[in-house]
Amino acid sequence: MTPKTIYRCPVDGTSEPTESLTWHCPACGGPWDLDFAPTSPVPLDSLAGRVNSLWRYEEALPLRNPPFTDSPPTITLGEGRTPLVPLTDTVSAKLDFLMPTLSFKDRGAVMLAELARRLGPDRVTRVIADSSGNAGTAIAAYCARAGLPCTVYVPEATSPKKTEQIRAHGAQLNLVPGDRETTARAARAAADELGTFYASHVYNPHFLHGTKTYVYELWEDLGGRLPDSIVVPVGNGTLLLGASLAVTELHTQGLIDERPALIAVQAEAVSPLAAAFHAGADDLTGLTTPARPTLAEGIAIPNPPRARQILRAVRESGGTFLTVTEDQIRAAQLDLAARGLFVESTGVACWAATAASPPPPGRTAVVPLCGAGAKTGVAPTAP
């Protein structure tokens, strides 16, 4: 019998069933991991005939495995299967800004909405989320699809275009005075209320198992292989940790021979993980890095809860951290727009880093273009 999937704390081993609404480890307060591994490989040769969404990788998704095997997923907006297009001879871009809500966060949001739906209205009376904009928009949209009441907490300085999108999906919007950390604390204070499902893209690992489909799509599109390096923006690390999960699964199943390097990108203005990595630290504890305003608002996270996991994943892959300046972000956004790709300022960070530090000759890389430019407009120039 296949064992049931459970939440497990990566720090102290505390566990809870995935049917639980406990959103963090009750012992240490940290985020959960999911005690899950695919029991059979994703069959590359038969994918063409499957549903054209991320649910096509059913063998790799926890919501298609115990304890949920008798309940096929019903929530979808056709997310995933985004185009892969060349930027140079060695660098390609995956256009995740073409997702239904115009950002890659749909990959994880669909998993959380499906999980909340399955827990049922007797247990889940509302869904809450906190975000700098894109994750909140995605959660609001997929809760609307699932018929779930939703409240989204965002910093009061969030782009009006993102807050308008959240409201349009019918979610209650709470504008929180202060920064991203203050917003997260406000949402977590509400998360323990009876009947609340905390759709946290940071604390709930189902989100990471949604973002890992980014790499499964690369593997499928490249005919059963991966590029030499996968470049990802890192704030809370949800795309990077999802990529790490997918690479491990594909390698363990014998579906790839070599593991690609994970190249993590942060804005120089808010780069605590890059500083810790280059200092040889395993965590952010004891390190102080000043944070300044940045155009890359989506990755401006001074204290990511999964910092230790992010640093370990990059090191174990043989990758590194790169940082980009505000001028590089502006230039990269305009460069992509000149190539026909209008991407928000956070979403261009990886192209800015790769353009400055291209892969060695004969090596390939893929960058994600994570959010649409329509969400924030063109990055302003310095006065």
PDB file of C-alpha atoms in Angstrom, residues 243-370:
ATOM      1  CA  ALA A 243      12.867  23.389  -9.382  1.00  0.00           C
ATOM      2  CA  SER A 244      15.095  21.567  -6.913  1.00  0.00           C
ATOM      3  CA  LEU A 245      12.297  19.112  -6.117  1.00  0.00           C
ATOM      4  CA  ALA A 246      11.721  18.381  -9.795  1.00  0.00           C
ATOM      5  CA  VAL A 247      15.414  17.908 -10.578  1.00  0.00           C
ATOM      6  CA  THR A 248      15.757  15.473  -7.665  1.00  0.00           C
ATOM      7  CA  GLU A 249      12.679  13.518  -8.739  1.00  0.00           C
ATOM      8  CA  LEU A 250      13.707  13.314 -12.382  1.00  0.00           C
ATOM      9  CA  HIS A 251      17.226  12.193 -11.448  1.00  0.00           C
ATOM     10  CA  THR A 252      16.016   9.662  -8.865  1.00  0.00           C
ATOM     11  CA  GLN A 253      13.605   8.173 -11.418  1.00  0.00           C
ATOM     12  CA  GLY A 254      16.434   7.872 -13.954  1.00  0.00           C
ATOM     13  CA  LEU A 255      14.776  10.359 -16.317  1.00  0.00           C
ATOM     14  CA  ILE A 256      17.839  12.652 -16.504  1.00  0.00           C
ATOM     15  CA  ASP A 257      21.525  11.771 -16.261  1.00  0.00           C
ATOM     16  CA  GLU A 258      22.917  15.135 -15.150  1.00  0.00           C
ATOM     17  CA  ARG A 259      21.537  17.632 -12.656  1.00  0.00           C
ATOM     18  CA  PRO A 260      21.561  21.238 -13.871  1.00  0.00           C
ATOM     19  CA  ALA A 261      23.071  24.004 -11.765  1.00  0.00           C
ATOM     20  CA  LEU A 262      20.529  26.253 -10.055  1.00  0.00           C
ATOM     21  CA  ILE A 263      21.480  29.917 -10.505  1.00  0.00           C
ATOM     22  CA  ALA A 264      19.625  32.118  -8.014  1.00  0.00           C
ATOM     23  CA  VAL A 265      19.101  35.823  -8.725  1.00  0.00           C
ATOM     24  CA  GLN A 266      18.345  38.594  -6.258  1.00  0.00           C
ATOM     25  CA  ALA A 267      18.097  42.358  -6.561  1.00  0.00           C
ATOM     26  CA  GLU A 268      21.276  43.903  -5.167  1.00  0.00           C
ATOM     27  CA  ALA A 269      19.076  46.196  -3.054  1.00  0.00           C
ATOM     28  CA  VAL A 270      17.537  43.251  -1.142  1.00  0.00           C
ATOM     29  CA  SER A 271      19.939  40.322  -1.309  1.00  0.00           C
ATOM     30  CA  PRO A 272      20.214  38.566   2.060  1.00  0.00           C
ATOM     31  CA  LEU A 273      20.511  35.093   0.551  1.00  0.00           C
ATOM     32  CA  ALA A 274      23.218  36.120  -1.899  1.00  0.00           C
ATOM     33  CA  ALA A 275      25.194  37.661   0.948  1.00  0.00           C
ATOM     34  CA  ALA A 276      24.813  34.520   3.077  1.00  0.00           C
ATOM     35  CA  PHE A 277      25.770  32.246   0.178  1.00  0.00           C
ATOM     36  CA  HIS A 278      28.941  34.140  -0.664  1.00  0.00           C
ATOM     37  CA  ALA A 279      29.831  34.357   3.043  1.00  0.00           C
ATOM     38  CA  GLY A 280      29.651  30.566   3.245  1.00  0.00           C
ATOM     39  CA  ALA A 281      26.756  30.700   5.740  1.00  0.00           C
ATOM     40  CA  ASP A 282      24.091  27.989   6.036  1.00  0.00           C
ATOM     41  CA  ASP A 283      21.361  30.388   7.190  1.00  0.00           C
ATOM     42  CA  LEU A 284      20.636  34.071   7.704  1.00  0.00           C
ATOM     43  CA  THR A 285      21.031  33.833  11.485  1.00  0.00           C
ATOM     44  CA  GLY A 286      23.481  36.429  12.735  1.00  0.00           C
ATOM     45  CA  LEU A 287      23.795  38.138   9.356  1.00  0.00           C
ATOM     46  CA  THR A 288      22.598  41.679   8.838  1.00  0.00           C
ATOM     47  CA  THR A 289      22.110  42.964   5.319  1.00  0.00           C
ATOM     48  CA  PRO A 290      20.540  46.384   4.715  1.00  0.00           C
ATOM     49  CA  ALA A 291      17.467  46.450   2.483  1.00  0.00           C
ATOM     50  CA  ARG A 292      16.723  49.314   0.113  1.00  0.00           C
ATOM     51  CA  PRO A 293      13.818  50.035  -2.238  1.00  0.00           C
ATOM     52  CA  THR A 294      13.918  47.989  -5.439  1.00  0.00           C
ATOM     53  CA  LEU A 295      12.024  47.706  -8.686  1.00  0.00           C
ATOM     54  CA  ALA A 296      11.980  43.936  -8.136  1.00  0.00           C
ATOM     55  CA  GLU A 297       9.243  44.103  -5.510  1.00  0.00           C
ATOM     56  CA  GLY A 298       8.289  40.456  -5.920  1.00  0.00           C
ATOM     57  CA  ILE A 299      11.661  39.228  -4.611  1.00  0.00           C
ATOM     58  CA  ALA A 300      12.284  41.938  -2.007  1.00  0.00           C
ATOM     59  CA  ILE A 301      12.161  39.525   0.944  1.00  0.00           C
ATOM     60  CA  PRO A 302      14.644  40.369   3.733  1.00  0.00           C
ATOM     61  CA  ASN A 303      14.044  37.257   5.850  1.00  0.00           C
ATOM     62  CA  PRO A 304      12.697  34.272   3.859  1.00  0.00           C
ATOM     63  CA  PRO A 305      11.472  31.458   6.163  1.00  0.00           C
ATOM     64  CA  ARG A 306      13.015  28.761   3.939  1.00  0.00           C
ATOM     65  CA  ALA A 307      16.440  30.420   3.757  1.00  0.00           C
ATOM     66  CA  ARG A 308      18.363  27.357   4.933  1.00  0.00           C
ATOM     67  CA  GLN A 309      16.676  25.131   2.329  1.00  0.00           C
ATOM     68  CA  ILE A 310      17.301  27.638  -0.460  1.00  0.00           C
ATOM     69  CA  LEU A 311      21.008  27.965   0.317  1.00  0.00           C
ATOM     70  CA  ARG A 312      21.414  24.202   0.543  1.00  0.00           C
ATOM     71  CA  ALA A 313      19.586  23.590  -2.750  1.00  0.00           C
ATOM     72  CA  VAL A 314      21.805  26.030  -4.652  1.00  0.00           C
ATOM     73  CA  ARG A 315      25.014  24.624  -3.161  1.00  0.00           C
ATOM     74  CA  GLU A 316      24.081  21.002  -3.773  1.00  0.00           C
ATOM     75  CA  SER A 317      23.297  21.785  -7.420  1.00  0.00           C
ATOM     76  CA  GLY A 318      26.702  23.346  -7.993  1.00  0.00           C
ATOM     77  CA  GLY A 319      25.019  26.681  -8.658  1.00  0.00           C
ATOM     78  CA  THR A 320      25.534  30.173  -7.314  1.00  0.00           C
ATOM     79  CA  PHE A 321      23.830  33.474  -6.474  1.00  0.00           C
ATOM     80  CA  LEU A 322      23.923  36.523  -8.741  1.00  0.00           C
ATOM     81  CA  THR A 323      22.660  40.028  -7.977  1.00  0.00           C
ATOM     82  CA  VAL A 324      21.449  42.781 -10.301  1.00  0.00           C
ATOM     83  CA  THR A 325      21.328  46.545  -9.906  1.00  0.00           C
ATOM     84  CA  GLU A 326      18.324  48.759 -10.499  1.00  0.00           C
ATOM     85  CA  ASP A 327      19.921  50.071 -13.698  1.00  0.00           C
ATOM     86  CA  GLN A 328      20.387  46.499 -14.942  1.00  0.00           C
ATOM     87  CA  ILE A 329      16.738  45.740 -14.202  1.00  0.00           C
ATOM     88  CA  ARG A 330      15.581  48.792 -16.177  1.00  0.00           C
ATOM     89  CA  ALA A 331      17.847  47.950 -19.098  1.00  0.00           C
ATOM     90  CA  ALA A 332      16.740  44.297 -19.140  1.00  0.00           C
ATOM     91  CA  GLN A 333      13.058  45.234 -19.193  1.00  0.00           C
ATOM     92  CA  LEU A 334      13.568  47.546 -22.162  1.00  0.00           C
ATOM     93  CA  ASP A 335      15.754  44.984 -23.935  1.00  0.00           C
ATOM     94  CA  LEU A 336      13.100  42.278 -23.612  1.00  0.00           C
ATOM     95  CA  ALA A 337      10.395  44.698 -24.735  1.00  0.00           C
ATOM     96  CA  ALA A 338      12.478  45.418 -27.839  1.00  0.00           C
ATOM     97  CA  ARG A 339      12.430  41.655 -28.468  1.00  0.00           C
ATOM     98  CA  GLY A 340       8.621  41.607 -28.228  1.00  0.00           C
ATOM     99  CA  LEU A 341       8.389  40.496 -24.582  1.00  0.00           C
ATOM    100  CA  PHE A 342       6.821  42.945 -22.089  1.00  0.00           C
ATOM    101  CA  VAL A 343       7.699  41.634 -18.636  1.00  0.00           C
ATOM    102  CA  GLU A 344       7.305  43.223 -15.198  1.00  0.00           C
ATOM    103  CA  SER A 345      10.429  44.505 -13.463  1.00  0.00           C
ATOM    104  CA  THR A 346      10.749  41.586 -11.041  1.00  0.00           C
ATOM    105  CA  GLY A 347      10.359  39.126 -13.888  1.00  0.00           C
ATOM    106  CA  VAL A 348      13.303  40.527 -15.867  1.00  0.00           C
ATOM    107  CA  ALA A 349      15.860  40.061 -13.080  1.00  0.00           C
ATOM    108  CA  CYS A 350      17.058  36.696 -14.386  1.00  0.00           C
ATOM    109  CA  TRP A 351      17.592  38.026 -17.900  1.00  0.00           C
ATOM    110  CA  ALA A 352      19.500  40.989 -16.449  1.00  0.00           C
ATOM    111  CA  ALA A 353      21.770  38.587 -14.530  1.00  0.00           C
ATOM    112  CA  THR A 354      22.258  36.199 -17.458  1.00  0.00           C
ATOM    113  CA  ALA A 355      23.008  39.003 -19.900  1.00  0.00           C
ATOM    114  CA  ALA A 356      25.723  40.224 -17.524  1.00  0.00           C
ATOM    115  CA  SER A 357      27.054  36.714 -16.798  1.00  0.00           C
ATOM    116  CA  PRO A 358      26.191  34.491 -19.781  1.00  0.00           C
ATOM    117  CA  PRO A 359      26.768  30.733 -19.676  1.00  0.00           C
ATOM    118  CA  PRO A 360      30.196  29.480 -20.780  1.00  0.00           C
ATOM    119  CA  PRO A 361      30.595  28.504 -24.450  1.00  0.00           C
ATOM    120  CA  GLY A 362      28.688  25.344 -25.274  1.00  0.00           C
ATOM    121  CA  ARG A 363      26.559  25.518 -22.109  1.00  0.00           C
ATOM    122  CA  THR A 364      22.839  26.292 -22.092  1.00  0.00           C
ATOM    123  CA  ALA A 365      20.566  28.142 -19.684  1.00  0.00           C
ATOM    124  CA  VAL A 366      16.857  28.877 -19.299  1.00  0.00           C
ATOM    125  CA  VAL A 367      15.456  31.978 -17.612  1.00  0.00           C
ATOM    126  CA  PRO A 368      11.828  32.417 -16.508  1.00  0.00           C
ATOM    127  CA  LEU A 369       9.907  35.519 -17.467  1.00  0.00           C
ATOM    128  CA  CYS A 370       7.644  35.314 -14.448  1.00  0.00           C
TER     129      CYS A 370
END
